[in-house]
Amino acid sequence: RDSSVGRLEGGGRAGMAKQGLRRGLPTARLRRPMAVAAASRAVERTVVARLDRHVGASGADLVEKLGLGIREEVGEESSRIAPIFAAVSMVVESEFRRQVAEMATDDLVSSPSCHSLLQLMRAARYIPLSPREIETSRALNERDYLAQTFIKVNTRALGDLPPGFKDLALAEEDLADREDGRIYSRALVWFKGVEVERRRGRLLLEKLDFIQCASISTILDPLGGRQLWRLVARILGQAQAGDPSSVIQDESDSRSVDAVSPQEAFESPGHLLRWPLNREGSILGETELADPNFRRIFLLFNAAGDGGDVGDVGDVGVEMHTFEDIPWASLRLIFPKRSLAFRPLEVVRLDLLSLAALVVGLARWRFVDTSEASTAAKFLEDSYFNLSVAVAGLAVLGRIGFSWFRALTTYELKMSRLVNERGGRTTARGAALDRLSREAADERSKEILLAWSVLLMQGPAGEGELRGRVEKFLVGALSRDDVLFDEGGEAMAEMEALGLAERLEGGQLRAATPKDALDRLRSRWLDVFEERIL
């Protein structure tokens, strides 16, 4: 799930195998059609993302599915499954809460605190953000000029990370973009899950804009329009958008995720103008877009002074923020002190033909018959020409204004969503740690229940075989995408420590019966309760 944007045929690992992706080979690069890009260019509709590590199903759903499976496969009474899950949850949650209580008394700059936080992150199945996700974020944003927003982060608000965390941050040279390097070398970001948000609408204004720009590209491409565009971008100091560096792709940790922007959904002017015009995908019909979002994000940074709500420069003030449903293309929204940025390139990218007509008209007024150019008679004599120049000028100014207004509106909508996030945002450090501990306990409890139940239904197995069985169960019974289950074996080790499984002579694990499992968990919970009382 991580990597650069590339076109995949099919989903998951099989789809990537068709594209010839192999470990150690670079992925395909996303190419965003520019305002003067060819309309016939292949449409990119997916991004490559890393596999989930979290279960992705609620405890109630697991209890129901596993209870039915145990009753059918083993013949055991399924009524014990819910109490077993509740007992496991209580024991596991008490352990993580004790760990968080010890961290709350620390300033989070020591190595033990850093290690404890990383254990919590791993237990909650968060994945460290890598250069692959960052490059993909830039590519997703820059590939479509109809929907892009450029967000600038004030790096003065991000102080140097404490020694315990500094080694975990990305180095500036790890990222192709220097601004990204300055940002992500001063903050730690973890994410959990990538989901696709689908939107449907007519998008009439965007379709008309696309038809005009695609028509311009058809005219300008044979005349060297693309080279002219690159020259303008170089003069204005802008990087070439939508062409991120190739990134190494690991096929064993990848799946394809739908990502359809407006410009990609429209495909071509001919496609939009199909008859009848109100059919789906046509100019008056509805169009479906697909935006990949990070399901959960955890941000850690050291607040440094630039005024406002942060401390003085050099002060250690580790802050933790959690977010939900952050658009992958707008990843920078999670950082403090961000603002919407406008690039000089936007002034000339919108309507090159109108701009050219305006320049020609102004040049004529300046250099041709200037002695009479201002007279009423001369103006009436050239009325058609003057009217066309005026219309071209108004078109340029209007399209620039509407484009910036659209970008500003999109940014404000994203900010409003971030602020009113249905309770998904947490900025207090204590609250963030508490939420992290609850997520870790929930994930670990579900993993233990899954491992024990599958072991009970399908018989003894080694850790590797059991891991594969659980992954197949998640994909088949719960309709999950490909997932990596319990990579480090922590859940299986705790399952064995709780007495839910025993290790045989050959190294395989054998599940305890539901009755024995419940008795052992009851005894373990009484021990935990006595420890709390004493």
XYZ file of C-alpha atoms in Angstrom, residues 36-323:
288
model
C -1.771 20.773 -22.040
C -1.261 17.005 -21.716
C -2.610 14.604 -24.280
C -6.165 13.506 -23.582
C -5.456 10.088 -25.026
C -2.886 9.235 -22.379
C -3.537 6.073 -20.348
C -5.710 6.683 -17.313
C -4.241 5.721 -13.944
C -6.908 4.477 -11.527
C -5.075 2.761 -8.666
C -2.355 3.317 -6.139
C -0.170 0.669 -4.565
C -0.517 0.457 -0.789
C 0.945 -1.711 1.935
C -1.078 -4.566 3.360
C -3.001 -4.015 6.575
C -1.662 -5.404 9.820
C -4.853 -4.877 11.833
C -7.787 -7.274 11.945
C -10.284 -4.769 10.583
C -13.395 -6.382 12.116
C -15.200 -5.613 15.355
C -15.050 -7.931 18.335
C -18.773 -8.664 18.039
C -18.402 -9.762 14.408
C -15.483 -11.995 15.305
C -17.362 -13.621 18.176
C -20.330 -14.335 15.890
C -18.286 -15.748 13.005
C -15.916 -17.748 15.183
C -18.758 -19.082 17.327
C -20.529 -20.455 14.256
C -17.311 -21.953 12.956
C -16.435 -23.662 16.244
C -19.955 -25.091 16.560
C -19.857 -26.475 13.000
C -16.263 -27.718 12.929
C -15.722 -28.918 16.487
C -19.226 -29.406 17.834
C -18.392 -27.368 20.936
C -20.914 -25.039 22.536
C -20.345 -21.539 21.106
C -21.794 -19.706 24.120
C -18.368 -19.701 25.776
C -16.750 -17.659 22.982
C -18.093 -14.298 24.137
C -16.968 -14.757 27.795
C -13.549 -15.922 26.590
C -13.150 -12.813 24.436
C -14.315 -10.554 27.283
C -11.858 -12.174 29.718
C -8.973 -11.872 27.238
C -9.858 -8.219 26.646
C -9.848 -7.379 30.354
C -6.510 -9.047 31.007
C -4.805 -7.523 27.963
C -6.242 -4.043 28.570
C -4.994 -4.026 32.158
C -1.459 -4.738 30.934
C -1.474 -1.926 28.381
C -3.043 0.545 30.819
C -0.290 -0.141 33.316
C 2.261 0.516 30.603
C 0.622 3.838 29.673
C 0.428 4.863 33.345
C 4.193 4.468 33.616
C 4.706 6.549 30.458
C 2.386 9.333 31.683
C 4.782 10.155 34.525
C 7.694 10.502 32.103
C 8.561 13.353 29.757
C 8.744 10.917 26.815
C 12.332 11.829 26.014
C 14.005 8.837 27.637
C 14.875 5.642 25.805
C 12.555 3.424 27.943
C 9.598 5.686 27.141
C 10.474 5.632 23.468
C 10.657 1.848 23.536
C 7.311 1.582 25.354
C 5.629 3.877 22.840
C 6.957 1.841 19.931
C 5.627 -1.334 21.573
C 2.203 0.274 21.846
C 2.311 1.398 18.221
C 3.242 -2.092 17.085
C 0.544 -3.706 19.227
C -2.064 -1.304 17.812
C -0.809 -2.337 14.344
C 0.287 1.093 13.195
C 2.826 1.213 10.356
C 5.590 3.867 10.182
C 5.102 6.239 7.279
C 7.781 5.643 4.659
C 9.011 7.679 1.672
C 6.720 5.558 -0.472
C 3.532 6.941 1.099
C 4.894 10.496 1.029
C 5.811 10.323 -2.663
C 2.415 8.791 -3.393
C 0.716 11.645 -1.547
C 2.468 14.187 -3.758
C 1.624 12.214 -6.891
C -2.047 11.896 -5.943
C -2.304 15.632 -5.357
C -0.350 16.809 -8.372
C -1.751 14.450 -10.988
C -5.045 16.334 -11.364
C -5.104 20.118 -11.643
C -8.916 20.047 -11.279
C -8.771 18.918 -7.635
C -5.279 19.650 -6.307
C -4.494 21.780 -3.275
C -0.979 22.766 -2.249
C -0.475 22.930 1.504
C 2.536 24.669 3.003
C 3.762 23.658 6.465
C 5.675 26.101 8.656
C 8.622 23.937 9.717
C 9.515 26.457 12.452
C 6.627 24.971 14.425
C 8.407 21.601 14.366
C 11.366 21.445 16.726
C 14.110 18.852 16.806
C 12.905 15.485 18.018
C 14.218 14.180 21.376
C 17.163 11.765 21.151
C 14.969 8.735 21.791
C 12.880 9.467 18.694
C 15.303 11.263 16.386
C 16.825 8.063 15.049
C 13.355 6.890 13.981
C 12.645 9.904 11.767
C 13.285 9.954 8.046
C 16.407 11.698 6.822
C 15.975 14.723 4.566
C 17.866 13.007 1.769
C 15.370 10.092 1.860
C 12.794 12.254 0.091
C 12.982 13.733 -3.392
C 11.217 16.948 -2.382
C 13.284 19.181 -0.087
C 10.259 20.635 1.684
C 8.985 17.124 2.455
C 12.461 16.304 3.742
C 12.384 19.225 6.184
C 8.913 18.292 7.414
C 9.203 14.539 7.874
C 12.692 14.671 9.371
C 11.155 16.637 12.282
C 8.099 14.466 12.939
C 7.116 10.829 13.276
C 3.984 9.629 11.514
C 2.318 6.231 11.736
C -0.786 5.090 9.898
C -3.218 2.176 10.100
C -5.328 1.146 7.153
C -6.063 2.696 3.767
C -9.713 2.910 2.777
C -11.402 4.299 -0.323
C -14.034 7.019 -0.068
C -16.302 7.089 -3.099
C -18.195 10.188 -4.259
C -20.774 10.608 -6.983
C -21.921 13.809 -8.678
C -22.433 15.600 -11.986
C -19.288 17.768 -11.697
C -20.475 19.868 -14.632
C -18.017 22.763 -14.215
C -15.066 20.402 -13.910
C -16.195 18.542 -17.038
C -16.425 21.755 -19.078
C -12.981 22.783 -17.831
C -11.580 19.417 -18.784
C -13.098 19.501 -22.292
C -11.540 22.899 -22.980
C -8.096 21.956 -21.685
C -8.131 18.617 -23.510
C -9.046 20.418 -26.727
C -6.185 22.863 -26.199
C -3.801 19.959 -25.706
C -4.864 18.431 -29.018
C -3.904 21.676 -30.763
C -0.713 22.441 -28.862
C 0.870 18.990 -28.620
C 1.877 18.791 -32.325
C 3.292 22.316 -32.003
C 5.536 21.442 -29.091
C 3.080 22.531 -26.394
C 4.375 20.061 -23.845
C 7.931 21.325 -24.241
C 6.646 24.903 -23.906
C 4.884 23.940 -20.688
C 8.043 22.454 -19.234
C 9.956 25.611 -20.161
C 7.382 27.811 -18.393
C 7.529 25.588 -15.330
C 11.332 25.784 -15.280
C 11.290 29.584 -15.599
C 8.843 29.877 -12.695
C 10.894 27.479 -10.585
C 8.213 24.803 -10.357
C 8.939 21.089 -10.178
C 7.337 18.904 -12.797
C 4.098 17.794 -11.190
C 2.778 14.294 -11.157
C 6.042 12.526 -12.019
C 7.365 11.120 -8.734
C 10.573 9.140 -8.519
C 10.347 5.411 -8.966
C 10.165 3.554 -5.676
C 11.134 -0.012 -4.928
C 8.020 -2.131 -4.573
C 7.809 -5.257 -2.408
C 5.205 -7.510 -3.995
C 4.676 -9.520 -0.789
C 3.496 -6.409 1.069
C 1.299 -4.694 -1.499
C -2.209 -4.397 -2.812
C -3.936 -2.063 -5.225
C -6.349 0.607 -4.007
C -8.790 2.497 -6.212
C -7.917 6.160 -6.766
C -9.975 7.962 -9.400
C -9.659 11.746 -9.624
C -11.985 13.979 -11.680
C -9.588 14.275 -14.596
C -9.056 10.522 -14.699
C -12.787 9.805 -14.415
C -13.568 11.976 -17.432
C -11.090 10.054 -19.639
C -11.617 12.082 -22.855
C -13.892 14.787 -24.355
C -15.383 12.189 -26.684
C -16.239 9.984 -23.721
C -18.044 12.881 -21.993
C -20.026 13.837 -25.110
C -21.494 10.387 -25.761
C -25.211 10.258 -26.483
C -27.424 10.378 -24.498
C -25.686 13.132 -22.585
C -27.342 12.212 -19.275
C -25.961 8.666 -19.175
C -23.451 7.784 -16.479
C -20.021 9.160 -17.284
C -21.322 11.663 -19.847
C -21.326 15.411 -19.409
C -24.797 15.590 -17.820
C -24.610 12.243 -16.081
C -23.116 11.304 -12.727
C -19.463 10.396 -12.300
C -17.941 8.357 -9.485
C -14.665 9.388 -7.897
C -12.501 7.338 -5.547
C -10.270 8.997 -2.938
C -7.900 6.829 -0.855
C -7.802 7.864 2.810
C -5.630 6.888 5.744
C -8.038 5.300 8.228
C -5.990 6.297 11.291
C -2.911 8.479 11.685
C -0.738 9.044 14.743
C 1.543 12.116 14.709
C 4.387 12.802 17.147
C 6.448 15.990 17.045
C 8.299 18.383 19.320
C 6.501 21.731 19.495
C 8.935 24.557 18.799
C 8.252 28.232 18.998
C 6.869 30.292 16.209
C 4.316 32.058 18.352
C 0.757 30.970 19.001
C 0.048 27.674 20.687
C 3.561 26.236 20.745
C 6.436 26.613 23.141
C 9.734 28.458 22.884
C 12.403 27.341 20.469
C 14.519 24.625 22.042
C 11.932 23.616 24.635
C 11.084 19.939 24.824
C 7.350 19.616 24.391
C 6.529 16.306 22.758
C 3.013 16.403 21.349
C 0.907 13.526 20.065
C -2.076 13.925 17.759
C -4.360 11.243 16.361
C -6.563 11.612 13.278
